[in-house]
């Protein structure tokens, strides 16, 4: 089985950029960020000095957005705050299995490059969180169609060692209440467990409906996180 040390979840962006997503990373010194169009998440070391912050600023460019996700350290005071969001990190229990086999979730399809325009349109209408033209390159994305129209999707995002984050869980307003989100999350959980990894996810603390859904499916709260974004000087 993969390493189940959950300490890597304290820095899921940095661990992903140094590992599974290294081919999607841009680097300068110890600072790193994703390629344009993939994600805006950036990472520094656990004890960054002024030079490391300067490297990240040069990497991103002047006046650019730096999504520091749940980074526990703050940038220098000349970095302009853009947003702060309280959230939760939830884990799939070690040894847990979906409440029913994923093969019963018929109608779940894998989404590819040709589906990106529809995926972006669905994200625009539902606002599940950051999603860009190349975000699907981070992992597998699944969807549900109704009459040929994409009405729900969810996928894999961060990949620290031994773990895979489930993200972009969203359903079109006129297709809610049919269990689409639960079907997609179950299908992703089954895929992640099949490759001997463990699912985790993040959710805004105010999104009580989503939290209740994830807990019904079997996820457990690991702890509180604070998401922050800044603009470089």
JSON list of N, CA, C and O in Angstrom, two decimals, residues 132-187:
[
{"chain": "A", "resi": 132, "resn": "UNK", "atom": "N", "xyz": [-9.61, 25.58, -14.42]},
{"chain": "A", "resi": 132, "resn": "UNK", "atom": "CA", "xyz": [-9.07, 26.28, -15.57]},
{"chain": "A", "resi": 132, "resn": "UNK", "atom": "C", "xyz": [-9.02, 25.36, -16.79]},
{"chain": "A", "resi": 132, "resn": "UNK", "atom": "O", "xyz": [-9.29, 24.16, -16.68]},
{"chain": "A", "resi": 133, "resn": "UNK", "atom": "N", "xyz": [-8.67, 25.87, -17.97]},
{"chain": "A", "resi": 133, "resn": "UNK", "atom": "CA", "xyz": [-8.71, 25.05, -19.18]},
{"chain": "A", "resi": 133, "resn": "UNK", "atom": "C", "xyz": [-7.87, 23.77, -19.12]},
{"chain": "A", "resi": 133, "resn": "UNK", "atom": "O", "xyz": [-8.21, 22.77, -19.77]},
{"chain": "A", "resi": 134, "resn": "UNK", "atom": "N", "xyz": [-6.78, 23.77, -18.33]},
{"chain": "A", "resi": 134, "resn": "UNK", "atom": "CA", "xyz": [-5.93, 22.58, -18.26]},
{"chain": "A", "resi": 134, "resn": "UNK", "atom": "C", "xyz": [-6.04, 21.85, -16.91]},
{"chain": "A", "resi": 134, "resn": "UNK", "atom": "O", "xyz": [-5.26, 20.92, -16.65]},
{"chain": "A", "resi": 135, "resn": "UNK", "atom": "N", "xyz": [-6.99, 22.22, -16.07]},
{"chain": "A", "resi": 135, "resn": "UNK", "atom": "CA", "xyz": [-7.10, 21.59, -14.75]},
{"chain": "A", "resi": 135, "resn": "UNK", "atom": "C", "xyz": [-7.32, 20.09, -14.85]},
{"chain": "A", "resi": 135, "resn": "UNK", "atom": "O", "xyz": [-6.84, 19.33, -14.00]},
{"chain": "A", "resi": 136, "resn": "UNK", "atom": "N", "xyz": [-8.00, 19.63, -15.87]},
{"chain": "A", "resi": 136, "resn": "UNK", "atom": "CA", "xyz": [-8.27, 18.20, -16.01]},
{"chain": "A", "resi": 136, "resn": "UNK", "atom": "C", "xyz": [-6.99, 17.38, -16.13]},
{"chain": "A", "resi": 136, "resn": "UNK", "atom": "O", "xyz": [-7.00, 16.15, -15.91]},
{"chain": "A", "resi": 137, "resn": "UNK", "atom": "N", "xyz": [-5.86, 18.02, -16.44]},
{"chain": "A", "resi": 137, "resn": "UNK", "atom": "CA", "xyz": [-4.59, 17.30, -16.54]},
{"chain": "A", "resi": 137, "resn": "UNK", "atom": "C", "xyz": [-4.07, 16.86, -15.17]},
{"chain": "A", "resi": 137, "resn": "UNK", "atom": "O", "xyz": [-3.14, 16.06, -15.08]},
{"chain": "A", "resi": 138, "resn": "UNK", "atom": "N", "xyz": [-4.65, 17.37, -14.09]},
{"chain": "A", "resi": 138, "resn": "UNK", "atom": "CA", "xyz": [-4.22, 17.00, -12.75]},
{"chain": "A", "resi": 138, "resn": "UNK", "atom": "C", "xyz": [-4.61, 15.57, -12.40]},
{"chain": "A", "resi": 138, "resn": "UNK", "atom": "O", "xyz": [-4.00, 14.96, -11.51]},
{"chain": "A", "resi": 139, "resn": "UNK", "atom": "N", "xyz": [-5.65, 15.03, -13.05]},
{"chain": "A", "resi": 139, "resn": "UNK", "atom": "CA", "xyz": [-6.09, 13.67, -12.74]},
{"chain": "A", "resi": 139, "resn": "UNK", "atom": "C", "xyz": [-7.32, 13.31, -13.53]},
{"chain": "A", "resi": 139, "resn": "UNK", "atom": "O", "xyz": [-7.67, 13.97, -14.51]},
{"chain": "A", "resi": 140, "resn": "UNK", "atom": "N", "xyz": [-8.01, 12.27, -13.10]},
{"chain": "A", "resi": 140, "resn": "UNK", "atom": "CA", "xyz": [-9.21, 11.81, -13.78]},
{"chain": "A", "resi": 140, "resn": "UNK", "atom": "C", "xyz": [-10.42, 12.65, -13.40]},
{"chain": "A", "resi": 140, "resn": "UNK", "atom": "O", "xyz": [-10.64, 12.92, -12.21]},
{"chain": "A", "resi": 141, "resn": "UNK", "atom": "N", "xyz": [-11.21, 13.04, -14.39]},
{"chain": "A", "resi": 141, "resn": "UNK", "atom": "CA", "xyz": [-12.47, 13.74, -14.14]},
{"chain": "A", "resi": 141, "resn": "UNK", "atom": "C", "xyz": [-13.61, 12.92, -14.70]},
{"chain": "A", "resi": 141, "resn": "UNK", "atom": "O", "xyz": [-13.54, 12.40, -15.82]},
{"chain": "A", "resi": 142, "resn": "UNK", "atom": "N", "xyz": [-14.66, 12.79, -13.90]},
{"chain": "A", "resi": 142, "resn": "UNK", "atom": "CA", "xyz": [-15.84, 12.01, -14.27]},
{"chain": "A", "resi": 142, "resn": "UNK", "atom": "C", "xyz": [-17.05, 12.92, -14.38]},
{"chain": "A", "resi": 142, "resn": "UNK", "atom": "O", "xyz": [-17.12, 13.97, -13.72]},
{"chain": "A", "resi": 143, "resn": "UNK", "atom": "N", "xyz": [-18.01, 12.53, -15.21]},
{"chain": "A", "resi": 143, "resn": "UNK", "atom": "CA", "xyz": [-19.20, 13.34, -15.38]},
{"chain": "A", "resi": 143, "resn": "UNK", "atom": "C", "xyz": [-20.44, 12.50, -15.55]},
{"chain": "A", "resi": 143, "resn": "UNK", "atom": "O", "xyz": [-20.38, 11.28, -15.74]},
{"chain": "A", "resi": 144, "resn": "UNK", "atom": "N", "xyz": [-21.58, 13.17, -15.48]},
{"chain": "A", "resi": 144, "resn": "UNK", "atom": "CA", "xyz": [-22.89, 12.56, -15.74]},
{"chain": "A", "resi": 144, "resn": "UNK", "atom": "C", "xyz": [-23.60, 13.43, -16.75]},
{"chain": "A", "resi": 144, "resn": "UNK", "atom": "O", "xyz": [-23.63, 14.67, -16.61]},
{"chain": "A", "resi": 145, "resn": "UNK", "atom": "N", "xyz": [-24.14, 12.81, -17.77]},
{"chain": "A", "resi": 145, "resn": "UNK", "atom": "CA", "xyz": [-24.87, 13.54, -18.81]},
{"chain": "A", "resi": 145, "resn": "UNK", "atom": "C", "xyz": [-26.35, 13.22, -18.75]},
{"chain": "A", "resi": 145, "resn": "UNK", "atom": "O", "xyz": [-26.76, 12.12, -18.37]},
{"chain": "A", "resi": 146, "resn": "UNK", "atom": "N", "xyz": [-27.14, 14.20, -19.14]},
{"chain": "A", "resi": 146, "resn": "UNK", "atom": "CA", "xyz": [-28.60, 14.05, -19.21]},
{"chain": "A", "resi": 146, "resn": "UNK", "atom": "C", "xyz": [-29.01, 14.56, -20.58]},
{"chain": "A", "resi": 146, "resn": "UNK", "atom": "O", "xyz": [-28.90, 15.75, -20.86]},
{"chain": "A", "resi": 147, "resn": "UNK", "atom": "N", "xyz": [-29.47, 13.65, -21.44]},
{"chain": "A", "resi": 147, "resn": "UNK", "atom": "CA", "xyz": [-29.82, 14.05, -22.79]},
{"chain": "A", "resi": 147, "resn": "UNK", "atom": "C", "xyz": [-28.63, 14.58, -23.57]},
{"chain": "A", "resi": 147, "resn": "UNK", "atom": "O", "xyz": [-28.78, 15.45, -24.41]},
{"chain": "A", "resi": 148, "resn": "UNK", "atom": "N", "xyz": [-27.44, 14.07, -23.25]},
{"chain": "A", "resi": 148, "resn": "UNK", "atom": "CA", "xyz": [-26.23, 14.51, -23.91]},
{"chain": "A", "resi": 148, "resn": "UNK", "atom": "C", "xyz": [-25.57, 15.71, -23.26]},
{"chain": "A", "resi": 148, "resn": "UNK", "atom": "O", "xyz": [-24.42, 16.03, -23.57]},
{"chain": "A", "resi": 149, "resn": "UNK", "atom": "N", "xyz": [-26.26, 16.39, -22.36]},
{"chain": "A", "resi": 149, "resn": "UNK", "atom": "CA", "xyz": [-25.73, 17.60, -21.71]},
{"chain": "A", "resi": 149, "resn": "UNK", "atom": "C", "xyz": [-25.03, 17.24, -20.42]},
{"chain": "A", "resi": 149, "resn": "UNK", "atom": "O", "xyz": [-25.54, 16.47, -19.60]},
{"chain": "A", "resi": 150, "resn": "UNK", "atom": "N", "xyz": [-23.82, 17.80, -20.20]},
{"chain": "A", "resi": 150, "resn": "UNK", "atom": "CA", "xyz": [-23.09, 17.56, -18.97]},
{"chain": "A", "resi": 150, "resn": "UNK", "atom": "C", "xyz": [-23.78, 18.29, -17.82]},
{"chain": "A", "resi": 150, "resn": "UNK", "atom": "O", "xyz": [-23.88, 19.51, -17.82]},
{"chain": "A", "resi": 151, "resn": "UNK", "atom": "N", "xyz": [-24.26, 17.52, -16.82]},
{"chain": "A", "resi": 151, "resn": "UNK", "atom": "CA", "xyz": [-25.01, 18.13, -15.72]},
{"chain": "A", "resi": 151, "resn": "UNK", "atom": "C", "xyz": [-24.30, 17.99, -14.37]},
{"chain": "A", "resi": 151, "resn": "UNK", "atom": "O", "xyz": [-24.70, 18.63, -13.40]},
{"chain": "A", "resi": 152, "resn": "UNK", "atom": "N", "xyz": [-23.26, 17.17, -14.31]},
{"chain": "A", "resi": 152, "resn": "UNK", "atom": "CA", "xyz": [-22.54, 17.01, -13.05]},
{"chain": "A", "resi": 152, "resn": "UNK", "atom": "C", "xyz": [-21.14, 16.50, -13.34]},
{"chain": "A", "resi": 152, "resn": "UNK", "atom": "O", "xyz": [-20.92, 15.79, -14.32]},
{"chain": "A", "resi": 153, "resn": "UNK", "atom": "N", "xyz": [-20.20, 16.86, -12.46]},
{"chain": "A", "resi": 153, "resn": "UNK", "atom": "CA", "xyz": [-18.84, 16.34, -12.62]},
{"chain": "A", "resi": 153, "resn": "UNK", "atom": "C", "xyz": [-18.10, 16.41, -11.29]},
{"chain": "A", "resi": 153, "resn": "UNK", "atom": "O", "xyz": [-18.52, 17.08, -10.34]},
{"chain": "A", "resi": 154, "resn": "UNK", "atom": "N", "xyz": [-17.00, 15.69, -11.23]},
{"chain": "A", "resi": 154, "resn": "UNK", "atom": "CA", "xyz": [-16.08, 15.70, -10.10]},
{"chain": "A", "resi": 154, "resn": "UNK", "atom": "C", "xyz": [-14.77, 15.10, -10.59]},
{"chain": "A", "resi": 154, "resn": "UNK", "atom": "O", "xyz": [-14.76, 14.36, -11.58]},
{"chain": "A", "resi": 155, "resn": "UNK", "atom": "N", "xyz": [-13.67, 15.43, -9.92]},
{"chain": "A", "resi": 155, "resn": "UNK", "atom": "CA", "xyz": [-12.40, 14.91, -10.40]},
{"chain": "A", "resi": 155, "resn": "UNK", "atom": "C", "xyz": [-11.32, 14.89, -9.35]},
{"chain": "A", "resi": 155, "resn": "UNK", "atom": "O", "xyz": [-11.54, 15.16, -8.17]},
{"chain": "A", "resi": 156, "resn": "UNK", "atom": "N", "xyz": [-10.12, 14.54, -9.81]},
{"chain": "A", "resi": 156, "resn": "UNK", "atom": "CA", "xyz": [-8.95, 14.44, -8.95]},
{"chain": "A", "resi": 156, "resn": "UNK", "atom": "C", "xyz": [-8.08, 15.68, -9.13]},
{"chain": "A", "resi": 156, "resn": "UNK", "atom": "O", "xyz": [-7.84, 16.11, -10.26]},
{"chain": "A", "resi": 157, "resn": "UNK", "atom": "N", "xyz": [-7.57, 16.21, -8.03]},
{"chain": "A", "resi": 157, "resn": "UNK", "atom": "CA", "xyz": [-6.77, 17.43, -8.12]},
{"chain": "A", "resi": 157, "resn": "UNK", "atom": "C", "xyz": [-5.40, 17.20, -7.47]},
{"chain": "A", "resi": 157, "resn": "UNK", "atom": "O", "xyz": [-4.51, 16.66, -8.12]},
{"chain": "A", "resi": 158, "resn": "UNK", "atom": "N", "xyz": [-5.17, 17.57, -6.25]},
{"chain": "A", "resi": 158, "resn": "UNK", "atom": "CA", "xyz": [-3.86, 17.44, -5.64]},
{"chain": "A", "resi": 158, "resn": "UNK", "atom": "C", "xyz": [-3.51, 15.97, -5.39]},
{"chain": "A", "resi": 158, "resn": "UNK", "atom": "O", "xyz": [-4.39, 15.15, -5.11]},
{"chain": "A", "resi": 159, "resn": "UNK", "atom": "N", "xyz": [-2.18, 15.68, -5.49]},
{"chain": "A", "resi": 159, "resn": "UNK", "atom": "CA", "xyz": [-1.74, 14.29, -5.37]},
{"chain": "A", "resi": 159, "resn": "UNK", "atom": "C", "xyz": [-0.49, 14.16, -4.48]},
{"chain": "A", "resi": 159, "resn": "UNK", "atom": "O", "xyz": [0.57, 13.76, -4.95]},
{"chain": "A", "resi": 160, "resn": "UNK", "atom": "N", "xyz": [-0.58, 14.51, -3.20]},
{"chain": "A", "resi": 160, "resn": "UNK", "atom": "CA", "xyz": [0.55, 14.26, -2.31]},
{"chain": "A", "resi": 160, "resn": "UNK", "atom": "C", "xyz": [0.78, 12.75, -2.19]},
{"chain": "A", "resi": 160, "resn": "UNK", "atom": "O", "xyz": [-0.15, 11.97, -2.47]},
{"chain": "A", "resi": 161, "resn": "UNK", "atom": "N", "xyz": [1.98, 12.32, -1.81]},
{"chain": "A", "resi": 161, "resn": "UNK", "atom": "CA", "xyz": [2.28, 10.89, -1.78]},
{"chain": "A", "resi": 161, "resn": "UNK", "atom": "C", "xyz": [1.27, 10.07, -1.00]},
{"chain": "A", "resi": 161, "resn": "UNK", "atom": "O", "xyz": [1.01, 10.33, 0.18]},
{"chain": "A", "resi": 162, "resn": "UNK", "atom": "N", "xyz": [0.69, 9.07, -1.65]},
{"chain": "A", "resi": 162, "resn": "UNK", "atom": "CA", "xyz": [-0.24, 8.16, -1.00]},
{"chain": "A", "resi": 162, "resn": "UNK", "atom": "C", "xyz": [-1.68, 8.64, -0.95]},
{"chain": "A", "resi": 162, "resn": "UNK", "atom": "O", "xyz": [-2.55, 7.94, -0.44]},
{"chain": "A", "resi": 163, "resn": "UNK", "atom": "N", "xyz": [-1.96, 9.83, -1.50]},
{"chain": "A", "resi": 163, "resn": "UNK", "atom": "CA", "xyz": [-3.28, 10.44, -1.38]},
{"chain": "A", "resi": 163, "resn": "UNK", "atom": "C", "xyz": [-3.71, 11.04, -2.72]},
{"chain": "A", "resi": 163, "resn": "UNK", "atom": "O", "xyz": [-2.88, 11.41, -3.54]},
{"chain": "A", "resi": 164, "resn": "UNK", "atom": "N", "xyz": [-5.03, 11.19, -2.89]},
{"chain": "A", "resi": 164, "resn": "UNK", "atom": "CA", "xyz": [-5.59, 11.93, -4.03]},
{"chain": "A", "resi": 164, "resn": "UNK", "atom": "C", "xyz": [-6.76, 12.76, -3.53]},
{"chain": "A", "resi": 164, "resn": "UNK", "atom": "O", "xyz": [-7.66, 12.24, -2.86]},
{"chain": "A", "resi": 165, "resn": "UNK", "atom": "N", "xyz": [-6.73, 14.04, -3.89]},
{"chain": "A", "resi": 165, "resn": "UNK", "atom": "CA", "xyz": [-7.81, 14.95, -3.50]},
{"chain": "A", "resi": 165, "resn": "UNK", "atom": "C", "xyz": [-8.95, 14.88, -4.51]},
{"chain": "A", "resi": 165, "resn": "UNK", "atom": "O", "xyz": [-8.73, 14.92, -5.73]},
{"chain": "A", "resi": 166, "resn": "UNK", "atom": "N", "xyz": [-10.17, 14.77, -4.03]},
{"chain": "A", "resi": 166, "resn": "UNK", "atom": "CA", "xyz": [-11.37, 14.86, -4.86]},
{"chain": "A", "resi": 166, "resn": "UNK", "atom": "C", "xyz": [-11.82, 16.32, -4.86]},
{"chain": "A", "resi": 166, "resn": "UNK", "atom": "O", "xyz": [-11.90, 16.95, -3.82]},
{"chain": "A", "resi": 167, "resn": "UNK", "atom": "N", "xyz": [-12.10, 16.85, -6.05]},
{"chain": "A", "resi": 167, "resn": "UNK", "atom": "CA", "xyz": [-12.39, 18.27, -6.17]},
{"chain": "A", "resi": 167, "resn": "UNK", "atom": "C", "xyz": [-13.36, 18.52, -7.31]},
{"chain": "A", "resi": 167, "resn": "UNK", "atom": "O", "xyz": [-13.73, 17.62, -8.05]},
{"chain": "A", "resi": 168, "resn": "UNK", "atom": "N", "xyz": [-13.76, 19.81, -7.46]},
{"chain": "A", "resi": 168, "resn": "UNK", "atom": "CA", "xyz": [-14.65, 20.25, -8.54]},
{"chain": "A", "resi": 168, "resn": "UNK", "atom": "C", "xyz": [-15.95, 19.46, -8.57]},
{"chain": "A", "resi": 168, "resn": "UNK", "atom": "O", "xyz": [-16.49, 19.18, -9.64]},
{"chain": "A", "resi": 169, "resn": "UNK", "atom": "N", "xyz": [-16.47, 19.11, -7.40]},
{"chain": "A", "resi": 169, "resn": "UNK", "atom": "CA", "xyz": [-17.75, 18.39, -7.32]},
{"chain": "A", "resi": 169, "resn": "UNK", "atom": "C", "xyz": [-18.86, 19.41, -7.55]},
{"chain": "A", "resi": 169, "resn": "UNK", "atom": "O", "xyz": [-19.05, 20.34, -6.75]},
{"chain": "A", "resi": 170, "resn": "UNK", "atom": "N", "xyz": [-19.59, 19.27, -8.64]},
{"chain": "A", "resi": 170, "resn": "UNK", "atom": "CA", "xyz": [-20.62, 20.26, -8.95]},
{"chain": "A", "resi": 170, "resn": "UNK", "atom": "C", "xyz": [-21.74, 19.64, -9.78]},
{"chain": "A", "resi": 170, "resn": "UNK", "atom": "O", "xyz": [-21.53, 18.70, -10.54]},
{"chain": "A", "resi": 171, "resn": "UNK", "atom": "N", "xyz": [-22.92, 20.21, -9.62]},
{"chain": "A", "resi": 171, "resn": "UNK", "atom": "CA", "xyz": [-24.11, 19.76, -10.34]},
{"chain": "A", "resi": 171, "resn": "UNK", "atom": "C", "xyz": [-24.88, 20.97, -10.83]},
{"chain": "A", "resi": 171, "resn": "UNK", "atom": "O", "xyz": [-25.06, 21.94, -10.09]},
{"chain": "A", "resi": 172, "resn": "UNK", "atom": "N", "xyz": [-25.33, 20.92, -12.07]},
{"chain": "A", "resi": 172, "resn": "UNK", "atom": "CA", "xyz": [-26.13, 22.01, -12.62]},
{"chain": "A", "resi": 172, "resn": "UNK", "atom": "C", "xyz": [-27.37, 22.23, -11.75]},
{"chain": "A", "resi": 172, "resn": "UNK", "atom": "O", "xyz": [-27.96, 21.27, -11.23]},
{"chain": "A", "resi": 173, "resn": "UNK", "atom": "N", "xyz": [-27.79, 23.49, -11.55]},
{"chain": "A", "resi": 173, "resn": "UNK", "atom": "CA", "xyz": [-28.93, 23.77, -10.66]},
{"chain": "A", "resi": 173, "resn": "UNK", "atom": "C", "xyz": [-30.19, 22.97, -10.99]},
{"chain": "A", "resi": 173, "resn": "UNK", "atom": "O", "xyz": [-30.90, 22.53, -10.09]},
{"chain": "A", "resi": 174, "resn": "UNK", "atom": "N", "xyz": [-30.46, 22.76, -12.28]},
{"chain": "A", "resi": 174, "resn": "UNK", "atom": "CA", "xyz": [-31.69, 22.05, -12.65]},
{"chain": "A", "resi": 174, "resn": "UNK", "atom": "C", "xyz": [-31.56, 20.54, -12.56]},
{"chain": "A", "resi": 174, "resn": "UNK", "atom": "O", "xyz": [-32.51, 19.81, -12.88]},
{"chain": "A", "resi": 175, "resn": "UNK", "atom": "N", "xyz": [-30.39, 20.04, -12.14]},
{"chain": "A", "resi": 175, "resn": "UNK", "atom": "CA", "xyz": [-30.19, 18.60, -12.03]},
{"chain": "A", "resi": 175, "resn": "UNK", "atom": "C", "xyz": [-29.88, 18.16, -10.60]},
{"chain": "A", "resi": 175, "resn": "UNK", "atom": "O", "xyz": [-29.50, 17.02, -10.36]},
{"chain": "A", "resi": 176, "resn": "UNK", "atom": "N", "xyz": [-30.06, 19.07, -9.64]},
{"chain": "A", "resi": 176, "resn": "UNK", "atom": "CA", "xyz": [-29.75, 18.74, -8.26]},
{"chain": "A", "resi": 176, "resn": "UNK", "atom": "C", "xyz": [-30.86, 17.90, -7.63]},
{"chain": "A", "resi": 176, "resn": "UNK", "atom": "O", "xyz": [-31.97, 17.85, -8.12]},
{"chain": "A", "resi": 177, "resn": "UNK", "atom": "N", "xyz": [-30.50, 17.24, -6.54]},
{"chain": "A", "resi": 177, "resn": "UNK", "atom": "CA", "xyz": [-31.47, 16.40, -5.84]},
{"chain": "A", "resi": 177, "resn": "UNK", "atom": "C", "xyz": [-31.62, 15.01, -6.41]},
{"chain": "A", "resi": 177, "resn": "UNK", "atom": "O", "xyz": [-32.51, 14.27, -6.01]},
{"chain": "A", "resi": 178, "resn": "UNK", "atom": "N", "xyz": [-30.75, 14.62, -7.34]},
{"chain": "A", "resi": 178, "resn": "UNK", "atom": "CA", "xyz": [-30.84, 13.29, -7.96]},
{"chain": "A", "resi": 178, "resn": "UNK", "atom": "C", "xyz": [-29.69, 12.37, -7.55]},
{"chain": "A", "resi": 178, "resn": "UNK", "atom": "O", "xyz": [-29.57, 11.27, -8.09]},
{"chain": "A", "resi": 179, "resn": "UNK", "atom": "N", "xyz": [-28.85, 12.81, -6.64]},
{"chain": "A", "resi": 179, "resn": "UNK", "atom": "CA", "xyz": [-27.76, 11.97, -6.17]},
{"chain": "A", "resi": 179, "resn": "UNK", "atom": "C", "xyz": [-26.54, 11.93, -7.06]},
{"chain": "A", "resi": 179, "resn": "UNK", "atom": "O", "xyz": [-25.67, 11.07, -6.90]},
{"chain": "A", "resi": 180, "resn": "UNK", "atom": "N", "xyz": [-26.44, 12.88, -8.02]},
{"chain": "A", "resi": 180, "resn": "UNK", "atom": "CA", "xyz": [-25.32, 12.86, -8.95]},
{"chain": "A", "resi": 180, "resn": "UNK", "atom": "C", "xyz": [-23.98, 13.03, -8.23]},
{"chain": "A", "resi": 180, "resn": "UNK", "atom": "O", "xyz": [-23.01, 12.32, -8.53]},
{"chain": "A", "resi": 181, "resn": "UNK", "atom": "N", "xyz": [-23.89, 13.99, -7.31]},
{"chain": "A", "resi": 181, "resn": "UNK", "atom": "CA", "xyz": [-22.63, 14.24, -6.61]},
{"chain": "A", "resi": 181, "resn": "UNK", "atom": "C", "xyz": [-22.17, 13.00, -5.84]},
{"chain": "A", "resi": 181, "resn": "UNK", "atom": "O", "xyz": [-20.99, 12.63, -5.88]},
{"chain": "A", "resi": 182, "resn": "UNK", "atom": "N", "xyz": [-23.10, 12.34, -5.16]},
{"chain": "A", "resi": 182, "resn": "UNK", "atom": "CA", "xyz": [-22.75, 11.14, -4.40]},
{"chain": "A", "resi": 182, "resn": "UNK", "atom": "C", "xyz": [-22.24, 10.04, -5.32]},
{"chain": "A", "resi": 182, "resn": "UNK", "atom": "O", "xyz": [-21.26, 9.35, -5.01]},
{"chain": "A", "resi": 183, "resn": "UNK", "atom": "N", "xyz": [-22.88, 9.86, -6.48]},
{"chain": "A", "resi": 183, "resn": "UNK", "atom": "CA", "xyz": [-22.44, 8.83, -7.42]},
{"chain": "A", "resi": 183, "resn": "UNK", "atom": "C", "xyz": [-21.03, 9.11, -7.92]},
{"chain": "A", "resi": 183, "resn": "UNK", "atom": "O", "xyz": [-20.20, 8.20, -8.01]},
{"chain": "A", "resi": 184, "resn": "UNK", "atom": "N", "xyz": [-20.75, 10.36, -8.24]},
{"chain": "A", "resi": 184, "resn": "UNK", "atom": "CA", "xyz": [-19.43, 10.71, -8.76]},
{"chain": "A", "resi": 184, "resn": "UNK", "atom": "C", "xyz": [-18.35, 10.55, -7.69]},
{"chain": "A", "resi": 184, "resn": "UNK", "atom": "O", "xyz": [-17.26, 10.03, -7.98]},
{"chain": "A", "resi": 185, "resn": "UNK", "atom": "N", "xyz": [-18.64, 11.00, -6.48]},
{"chain": "A", "resi": 185, "resn": "UNK", "atom": "CA", "xyz": [-17.64, 10.88, -5.42]},
{"chain": "A", "resi": 185, "resn": "UNK", "atom": "C", "xyz": [-17.38, 9.41, -5.11]},
{"chain": "A", "resi": 185, "resn": "UNK", "atom": "O", "xyz": [-16.23, 8.99, -4.93]},
{"chain": "A", "resi": 186, "resn": "UNK", "atom": "N", "xyz": [-18.43, 8.58, -5.06]},
{"chain": "A", "resi": 186, "resn": "UNK", "atom": "CA", "xyz": [-18.24, 7.15, -4.83]},
{"chain": "A", "resi": 186, "resn": "UNK", "atom": "C", "xyz": [-17.36, 6.53, -5.91]},
{"chain": "A", "resi": 186, "resn": "UNK", "atom": "O", "xyz": [-16.47, 5.71, -5.63]},
{"chain": "A", "resi": 187, "resn": "UNK", "atom": "N", "xyz": [-17.62, 6.91, -7.17]},
{"chain": "A", "resi": 187, "resn": "UNK", "atom": "CA", "xyz": [-16.84, 6.35, -8.27]},
{"chain": "A", "resi": 187, "resn": "UNK", "atom": "C", "xyz": [-15.37, 6.74, -8.16]},
{"chain": "A", "resi": 187, "resn": "UNK", "atom": "O", "xyz": [-14.47, 5.93, -8.42]}
]
